[in-house]
PDB file of C-alpha atoms in Angstrom:
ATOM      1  CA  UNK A   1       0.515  -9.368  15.504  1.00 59.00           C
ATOM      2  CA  UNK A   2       3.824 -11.053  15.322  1.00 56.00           C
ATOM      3  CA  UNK A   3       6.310  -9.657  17.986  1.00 54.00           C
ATOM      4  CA  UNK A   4       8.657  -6.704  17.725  1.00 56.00           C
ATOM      5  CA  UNK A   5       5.676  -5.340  15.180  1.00 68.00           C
ATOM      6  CA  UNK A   6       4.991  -1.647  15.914  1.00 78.00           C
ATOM      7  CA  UNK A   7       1.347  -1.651  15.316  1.00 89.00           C
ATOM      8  CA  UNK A   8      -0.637   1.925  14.045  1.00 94.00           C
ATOM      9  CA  UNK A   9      -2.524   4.064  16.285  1.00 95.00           C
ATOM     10  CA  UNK A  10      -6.225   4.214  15.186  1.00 95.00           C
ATOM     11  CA  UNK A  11      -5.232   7.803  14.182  1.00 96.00           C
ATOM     12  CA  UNK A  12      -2.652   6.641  12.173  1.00 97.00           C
ATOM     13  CA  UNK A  13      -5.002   3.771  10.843  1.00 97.00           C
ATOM     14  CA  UNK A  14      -7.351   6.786   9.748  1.00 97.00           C
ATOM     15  CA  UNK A  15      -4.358   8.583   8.096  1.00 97.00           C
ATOM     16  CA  UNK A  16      -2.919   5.694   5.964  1.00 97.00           C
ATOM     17  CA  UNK A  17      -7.121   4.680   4.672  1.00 98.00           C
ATOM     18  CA  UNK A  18      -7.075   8.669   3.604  1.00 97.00           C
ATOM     19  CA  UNK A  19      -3.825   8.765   2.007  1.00 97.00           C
ATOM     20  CA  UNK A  20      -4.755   5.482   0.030  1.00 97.00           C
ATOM     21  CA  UNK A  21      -8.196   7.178  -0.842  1.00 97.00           C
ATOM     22  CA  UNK A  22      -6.738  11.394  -1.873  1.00 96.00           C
ATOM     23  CA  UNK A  23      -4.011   9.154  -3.721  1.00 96.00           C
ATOM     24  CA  UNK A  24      -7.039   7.612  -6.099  1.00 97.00           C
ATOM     25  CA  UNK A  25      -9.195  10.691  -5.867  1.00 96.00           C
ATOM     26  CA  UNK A  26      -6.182  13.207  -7.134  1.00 95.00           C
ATOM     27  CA  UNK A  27      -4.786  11.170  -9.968  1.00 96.00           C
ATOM     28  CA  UNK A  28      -9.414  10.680 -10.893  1.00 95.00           C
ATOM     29  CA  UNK A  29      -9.661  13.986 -11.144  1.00 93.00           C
ATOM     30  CA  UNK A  30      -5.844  15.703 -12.300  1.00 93.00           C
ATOM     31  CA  UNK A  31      -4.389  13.261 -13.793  1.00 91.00           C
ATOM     32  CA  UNK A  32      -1.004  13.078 -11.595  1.00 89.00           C
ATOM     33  CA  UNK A  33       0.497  11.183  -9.161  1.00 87.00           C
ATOM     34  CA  UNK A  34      -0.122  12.196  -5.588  1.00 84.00           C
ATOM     35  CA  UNK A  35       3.302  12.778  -3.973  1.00 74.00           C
ATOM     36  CA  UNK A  36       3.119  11.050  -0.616  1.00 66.00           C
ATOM     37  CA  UNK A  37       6.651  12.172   0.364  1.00 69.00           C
ATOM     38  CA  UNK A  38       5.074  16.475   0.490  1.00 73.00           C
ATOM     39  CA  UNK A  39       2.727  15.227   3.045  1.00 83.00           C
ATOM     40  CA  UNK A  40       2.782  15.524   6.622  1.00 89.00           C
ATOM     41  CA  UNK A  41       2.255  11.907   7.828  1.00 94.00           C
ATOM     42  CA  UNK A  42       3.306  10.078  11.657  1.00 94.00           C
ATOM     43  CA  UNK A  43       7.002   8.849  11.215  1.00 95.00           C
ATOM     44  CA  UNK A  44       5.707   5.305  11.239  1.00 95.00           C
ATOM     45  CA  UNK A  45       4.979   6.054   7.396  1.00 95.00           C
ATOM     46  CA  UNK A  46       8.684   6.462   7.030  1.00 94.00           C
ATOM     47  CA  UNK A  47       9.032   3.006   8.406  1.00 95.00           C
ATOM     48  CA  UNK A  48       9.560   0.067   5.525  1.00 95.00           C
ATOM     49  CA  UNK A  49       6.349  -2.087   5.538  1.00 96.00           C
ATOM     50  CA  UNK A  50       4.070  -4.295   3.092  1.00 96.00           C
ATOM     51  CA  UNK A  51       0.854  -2.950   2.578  1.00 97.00           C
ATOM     52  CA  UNK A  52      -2.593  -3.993   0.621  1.00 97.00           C
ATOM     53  CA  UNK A  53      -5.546  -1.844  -0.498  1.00 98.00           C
ATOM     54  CA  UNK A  54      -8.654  -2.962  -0.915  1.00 98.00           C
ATOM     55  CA  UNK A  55     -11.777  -1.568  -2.786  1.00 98.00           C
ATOM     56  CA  UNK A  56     -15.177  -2.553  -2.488  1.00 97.00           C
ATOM     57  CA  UNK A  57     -18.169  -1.907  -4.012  1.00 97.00           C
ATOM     58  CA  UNK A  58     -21.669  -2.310  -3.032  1.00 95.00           C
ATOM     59  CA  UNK A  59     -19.860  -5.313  -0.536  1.00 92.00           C
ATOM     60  CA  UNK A  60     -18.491  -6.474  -3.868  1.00 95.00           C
ATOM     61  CA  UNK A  61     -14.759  -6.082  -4.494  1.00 96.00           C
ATOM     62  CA  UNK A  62     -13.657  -3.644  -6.841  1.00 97.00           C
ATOM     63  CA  UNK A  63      -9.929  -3.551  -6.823  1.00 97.00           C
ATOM     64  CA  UNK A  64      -7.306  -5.274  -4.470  1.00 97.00           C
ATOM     65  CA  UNK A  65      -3.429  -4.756  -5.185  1.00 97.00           C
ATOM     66  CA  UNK A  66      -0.234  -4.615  -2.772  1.00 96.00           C
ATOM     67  CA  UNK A  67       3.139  -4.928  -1.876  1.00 96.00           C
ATOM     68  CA  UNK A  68       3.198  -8.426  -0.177  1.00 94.00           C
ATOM     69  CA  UNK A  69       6.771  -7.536   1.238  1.00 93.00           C
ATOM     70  CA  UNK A  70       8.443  -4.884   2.520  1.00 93.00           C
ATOM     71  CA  UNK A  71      10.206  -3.166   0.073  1.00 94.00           C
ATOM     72  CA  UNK A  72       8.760   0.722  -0.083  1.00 93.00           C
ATOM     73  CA  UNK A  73       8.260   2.846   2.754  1.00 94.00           C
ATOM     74  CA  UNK A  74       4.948   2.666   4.075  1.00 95.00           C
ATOM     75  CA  UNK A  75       3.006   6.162   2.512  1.00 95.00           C
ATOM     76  CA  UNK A  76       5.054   5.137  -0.866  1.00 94.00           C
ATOM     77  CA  UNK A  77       3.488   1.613  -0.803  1.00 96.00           C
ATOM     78  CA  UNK A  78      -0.206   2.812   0.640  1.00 96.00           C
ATOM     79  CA  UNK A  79      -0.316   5.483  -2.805  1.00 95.00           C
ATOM     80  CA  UNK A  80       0.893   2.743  -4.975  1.00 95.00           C
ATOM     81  CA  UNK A  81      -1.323   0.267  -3.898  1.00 97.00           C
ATOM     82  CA  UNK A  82      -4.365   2.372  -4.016  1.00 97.00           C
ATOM     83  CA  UNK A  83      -3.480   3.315  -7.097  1.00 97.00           C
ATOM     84  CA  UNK A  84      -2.957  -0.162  -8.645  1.00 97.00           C
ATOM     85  CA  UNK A  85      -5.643  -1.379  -6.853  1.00 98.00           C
ATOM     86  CA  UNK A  86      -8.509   1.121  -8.579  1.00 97.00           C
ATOM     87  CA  UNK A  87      -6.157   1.401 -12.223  1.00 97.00           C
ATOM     88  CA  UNK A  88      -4.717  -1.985 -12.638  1.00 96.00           C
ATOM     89  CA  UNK A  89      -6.247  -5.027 -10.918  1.00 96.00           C
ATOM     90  CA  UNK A  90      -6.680  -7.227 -13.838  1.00 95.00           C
ATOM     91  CA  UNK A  91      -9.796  -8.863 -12.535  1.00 94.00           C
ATOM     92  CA  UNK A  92     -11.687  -5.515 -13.216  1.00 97.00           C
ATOM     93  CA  UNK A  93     -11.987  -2.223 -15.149  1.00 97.00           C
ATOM     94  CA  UNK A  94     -10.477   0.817 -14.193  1.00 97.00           C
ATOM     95  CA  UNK A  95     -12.241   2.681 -11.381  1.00 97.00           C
ATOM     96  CA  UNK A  96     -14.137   5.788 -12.670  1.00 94.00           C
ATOM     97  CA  UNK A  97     -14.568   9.333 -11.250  1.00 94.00           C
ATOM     98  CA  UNK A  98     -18.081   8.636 -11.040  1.00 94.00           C
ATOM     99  CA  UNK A  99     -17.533   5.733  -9.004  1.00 95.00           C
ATOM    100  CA  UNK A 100     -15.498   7.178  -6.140  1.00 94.00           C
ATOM    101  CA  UNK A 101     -18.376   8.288  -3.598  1.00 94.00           C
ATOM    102  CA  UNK A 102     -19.681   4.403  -4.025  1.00 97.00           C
ATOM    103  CA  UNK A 103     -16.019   2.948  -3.073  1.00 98.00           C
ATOM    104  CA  UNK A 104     -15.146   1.698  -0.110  1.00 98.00           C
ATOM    105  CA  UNK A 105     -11.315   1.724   0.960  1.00 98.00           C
ATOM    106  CA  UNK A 106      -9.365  -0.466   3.334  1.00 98.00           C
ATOM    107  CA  UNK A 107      -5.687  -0.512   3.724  1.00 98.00           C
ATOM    108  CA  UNK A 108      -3.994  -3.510   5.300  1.00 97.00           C
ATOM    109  CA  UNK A 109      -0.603  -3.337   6.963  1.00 97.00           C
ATOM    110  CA  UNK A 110       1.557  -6.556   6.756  1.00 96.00           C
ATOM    111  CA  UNK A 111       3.553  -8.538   8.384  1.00 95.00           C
ATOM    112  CA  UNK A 112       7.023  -9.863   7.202  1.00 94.00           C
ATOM    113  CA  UNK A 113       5.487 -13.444   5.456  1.00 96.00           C
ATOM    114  CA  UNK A 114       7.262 -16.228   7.245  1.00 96.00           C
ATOM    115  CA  UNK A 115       7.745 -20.189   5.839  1.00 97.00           C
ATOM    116  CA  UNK A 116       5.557 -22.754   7.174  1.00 97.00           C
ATOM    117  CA  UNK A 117       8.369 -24.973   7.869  1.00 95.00           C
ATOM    118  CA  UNK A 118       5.787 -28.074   8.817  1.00 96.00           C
ATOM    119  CA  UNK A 119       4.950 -31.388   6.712  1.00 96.00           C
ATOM    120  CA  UNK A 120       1.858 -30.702   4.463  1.00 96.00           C
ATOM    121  CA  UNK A 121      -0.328 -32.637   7.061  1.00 95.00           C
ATOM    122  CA  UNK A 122       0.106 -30.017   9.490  1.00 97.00           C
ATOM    123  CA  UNK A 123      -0.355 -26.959   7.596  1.00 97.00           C
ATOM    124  CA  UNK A 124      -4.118 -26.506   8.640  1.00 97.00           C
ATOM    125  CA  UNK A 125      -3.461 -27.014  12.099  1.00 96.00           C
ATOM    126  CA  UNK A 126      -0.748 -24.510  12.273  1.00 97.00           C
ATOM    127  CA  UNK A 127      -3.402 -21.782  10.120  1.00 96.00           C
ATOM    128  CA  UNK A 128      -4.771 -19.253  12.541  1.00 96.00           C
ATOM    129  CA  UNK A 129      -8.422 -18.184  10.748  1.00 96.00           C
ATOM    130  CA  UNK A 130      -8.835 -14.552  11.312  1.00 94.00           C
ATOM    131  CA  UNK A 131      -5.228 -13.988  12.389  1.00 95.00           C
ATOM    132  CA  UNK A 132      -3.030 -15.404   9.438  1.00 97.00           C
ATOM    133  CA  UNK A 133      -2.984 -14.254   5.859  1.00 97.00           C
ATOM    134  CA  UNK A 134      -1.936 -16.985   3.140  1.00 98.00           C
ATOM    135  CA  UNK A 135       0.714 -16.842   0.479  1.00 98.00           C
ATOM    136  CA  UNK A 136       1.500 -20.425  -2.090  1.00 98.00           C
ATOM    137  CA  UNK A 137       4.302 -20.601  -4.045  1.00 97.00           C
ATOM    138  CA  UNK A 138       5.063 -23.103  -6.646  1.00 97.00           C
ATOM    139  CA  UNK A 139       7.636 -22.530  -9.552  1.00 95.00           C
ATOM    140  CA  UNK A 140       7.208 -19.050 -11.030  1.00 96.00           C
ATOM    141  CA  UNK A 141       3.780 -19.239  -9.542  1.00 97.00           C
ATOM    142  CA  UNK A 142       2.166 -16.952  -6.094  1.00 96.00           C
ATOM    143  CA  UNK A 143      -1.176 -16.616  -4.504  1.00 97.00           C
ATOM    144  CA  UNK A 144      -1.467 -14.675  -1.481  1.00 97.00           C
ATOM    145  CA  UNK A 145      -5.146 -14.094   0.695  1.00 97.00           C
ATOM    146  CA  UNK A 146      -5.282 -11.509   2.644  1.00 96.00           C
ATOM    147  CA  UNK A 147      -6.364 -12.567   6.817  1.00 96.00           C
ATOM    148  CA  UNK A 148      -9.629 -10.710   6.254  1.00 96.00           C
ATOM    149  CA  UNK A 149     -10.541 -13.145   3.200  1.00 96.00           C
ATOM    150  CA  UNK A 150     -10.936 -16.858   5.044  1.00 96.00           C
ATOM    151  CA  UNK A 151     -13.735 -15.371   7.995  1.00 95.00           C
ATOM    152  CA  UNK A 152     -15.353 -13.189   5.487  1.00 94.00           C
ATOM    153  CA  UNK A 153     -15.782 -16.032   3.161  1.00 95.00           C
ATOM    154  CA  UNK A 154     -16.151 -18.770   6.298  1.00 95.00           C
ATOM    155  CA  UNK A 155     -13.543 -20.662   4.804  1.00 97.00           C
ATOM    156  CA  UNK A 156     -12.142 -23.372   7.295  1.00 96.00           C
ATOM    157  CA  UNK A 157      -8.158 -24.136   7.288  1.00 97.00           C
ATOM    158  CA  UNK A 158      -8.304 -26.470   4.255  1.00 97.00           C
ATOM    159  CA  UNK A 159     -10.772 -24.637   2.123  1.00 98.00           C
ATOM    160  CA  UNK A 160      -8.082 -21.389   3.021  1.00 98.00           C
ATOM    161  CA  UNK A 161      -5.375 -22.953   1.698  1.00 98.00           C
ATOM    162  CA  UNK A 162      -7.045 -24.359  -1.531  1.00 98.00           C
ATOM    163  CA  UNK A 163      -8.437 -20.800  -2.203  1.00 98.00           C
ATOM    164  CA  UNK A 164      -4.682 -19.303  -2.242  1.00 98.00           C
ATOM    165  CA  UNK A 165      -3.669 -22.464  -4.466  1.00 98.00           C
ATOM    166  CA  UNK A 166      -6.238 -21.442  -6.940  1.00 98.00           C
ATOM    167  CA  UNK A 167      -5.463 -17.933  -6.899  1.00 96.00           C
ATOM    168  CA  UNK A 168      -2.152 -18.853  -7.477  1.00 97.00           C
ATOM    169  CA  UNK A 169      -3.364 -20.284 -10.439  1.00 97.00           C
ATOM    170  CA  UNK A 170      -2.224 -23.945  -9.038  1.00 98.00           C
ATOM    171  CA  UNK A 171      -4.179 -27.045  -8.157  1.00 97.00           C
ATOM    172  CA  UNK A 172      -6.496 -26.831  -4.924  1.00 97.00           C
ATOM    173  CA  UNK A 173      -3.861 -29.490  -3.295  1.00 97.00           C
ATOM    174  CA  UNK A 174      -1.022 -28.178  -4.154  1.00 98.00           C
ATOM    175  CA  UNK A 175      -0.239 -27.185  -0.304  1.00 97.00           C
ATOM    176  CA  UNK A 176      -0.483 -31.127   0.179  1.00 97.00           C
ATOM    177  CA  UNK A 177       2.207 -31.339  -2.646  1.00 96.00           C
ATOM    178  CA  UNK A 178       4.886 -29.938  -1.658  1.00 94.00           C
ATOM    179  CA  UNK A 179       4.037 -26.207  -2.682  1.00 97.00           C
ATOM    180  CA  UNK A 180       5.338 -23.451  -0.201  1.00 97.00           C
ATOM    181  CA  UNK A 181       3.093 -21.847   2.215  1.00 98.00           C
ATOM    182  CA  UNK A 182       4.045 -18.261   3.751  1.00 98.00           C
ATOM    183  CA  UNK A 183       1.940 -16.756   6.415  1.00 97.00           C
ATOM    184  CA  UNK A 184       1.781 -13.510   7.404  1.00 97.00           C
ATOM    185  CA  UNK A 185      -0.882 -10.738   9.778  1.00 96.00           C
ATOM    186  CA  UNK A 186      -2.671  -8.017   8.789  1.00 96.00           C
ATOM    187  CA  UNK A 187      -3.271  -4.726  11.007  1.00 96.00           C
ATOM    188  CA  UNK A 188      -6.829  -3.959   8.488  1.00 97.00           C
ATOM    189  CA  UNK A 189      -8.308  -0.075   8.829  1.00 97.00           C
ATOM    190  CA  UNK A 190     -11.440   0.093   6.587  1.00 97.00           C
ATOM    191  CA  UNK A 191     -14.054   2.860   6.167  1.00 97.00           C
ATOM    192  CA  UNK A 192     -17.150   1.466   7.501  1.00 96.00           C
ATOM    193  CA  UNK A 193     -18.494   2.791   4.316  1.00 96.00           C
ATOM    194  CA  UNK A 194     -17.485   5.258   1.403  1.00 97.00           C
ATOM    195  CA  UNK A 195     -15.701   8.172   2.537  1.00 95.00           C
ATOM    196  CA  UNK A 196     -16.526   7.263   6.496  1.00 96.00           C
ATOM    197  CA  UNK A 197     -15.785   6.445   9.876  1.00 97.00           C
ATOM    198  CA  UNK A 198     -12.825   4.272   9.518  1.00 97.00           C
ATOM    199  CA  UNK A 199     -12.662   1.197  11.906  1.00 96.00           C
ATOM    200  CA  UNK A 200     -10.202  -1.081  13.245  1.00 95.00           C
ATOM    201  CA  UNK A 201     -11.037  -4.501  11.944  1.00 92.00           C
ATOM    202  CA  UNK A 202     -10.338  -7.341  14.484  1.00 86.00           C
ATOM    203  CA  UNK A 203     -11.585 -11.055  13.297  1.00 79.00           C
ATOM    204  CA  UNK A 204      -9.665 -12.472  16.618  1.00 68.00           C
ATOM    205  CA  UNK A 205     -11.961 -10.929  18.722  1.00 48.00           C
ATOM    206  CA  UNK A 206     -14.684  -7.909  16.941  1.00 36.00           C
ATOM    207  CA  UNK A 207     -14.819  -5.010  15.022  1.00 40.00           C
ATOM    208  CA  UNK A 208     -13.526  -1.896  16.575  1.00 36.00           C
ATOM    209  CA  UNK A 209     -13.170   1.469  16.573  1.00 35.00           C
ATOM    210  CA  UNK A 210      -9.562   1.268  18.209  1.00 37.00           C
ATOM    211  CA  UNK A 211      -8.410   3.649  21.209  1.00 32.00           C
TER     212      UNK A 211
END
């Protein structure tokens, strides 16, 4: 992680995957908003951070929704996320009550994104796969890829920063062209399936289980 970056204890890594799941699981079955300020949570939730949540399915996603920048404190932005992320991801219907024992969560903490300040031709040698998540900008359009994305797809540098053009909605090239590239890490906590162990997820080195 970049320095000066507090990073999350694994028990705090299993506290902010729980929060993001009893945020979905109270507003499936009440109705309301889970109030993340009432709950007792380490002060590093107090702390302003960008966050993502992911859902998966059967190792398909389901749902994945964030706050690429810091602009909520950090159990605010896990509760939103998770919420947004099973509710209002575009790309998929709303997650059901039903569903919820087959869902897997994983929260990712984030990095402030910096500017690639390099010429195009150096982008993919300045791309850390595993280590760097992606964000293109280009007029009033943004793609971001989450670090996790590139060695679970075994994307290379190039084929990384294509994929973020195209979610961005932008040509493959447009990196090449003069678009804006961000880069940012990921600390990733993920249930190693629904409603389980949650594990620190590493793609510099291996999974772990974090001491």
């Amino acid at each position: 992680m970049s320095e000066g970056v507090k990073l999350l204890s694994h028990t705090e890594g299993q506290a902010a995957v729980q929060l993001a799941r009893d945020a979905i699981e109270t507003y499936l079955r009440t109705g309301e908003m889970l109030d993340g300020s009432e709950i007792q949570l380490p002060p590093i939730f107090n702390e302003v951070r960008g966050v993502f949540v992911t859902l998966t399915k059967d190792g398909d996603l389901r749902g994945c929704i964030g706050h690429p920048y810091a602009d909520s404190h950090l159990r605010n932005a896990i509760a939103d996320s998770a919420l947004s992320a099973a509710l209002r991801d575009p790309r998929f219907p709303p997650v059901d009550i039903k569903e919820i024992n087959d869902i897997t969560v994983e929260v990712t903490i984030l990095t402030r994104p910096e500017l690639m300040d390099v010429p195009p031709k150096k982008l993919p040698t300045s791309i850390k796969i595993g280590r760097h998540g992606l964000i293109v900008k280009s007029g009033y359009r943004q793609g971001l890829l989450l670090p996790q994305v590139a060695p679970e797809n075994d994307f290379d540098e190039i084929e990384f920063l294509n994929h973020t053009c195209m979610k961005a909605g932008l040509p493959c090239d447009a990196w090449a062209q003069g678009a804006e590239v961000y880069a940012f890490e990921g600390q990733i906590f993920s249930e190693k399936e629904p409603n389980g162990e949650v594990v620190e997820k590493d793609f510099n080195d291996r999974e772990c289980s974090g001491e």
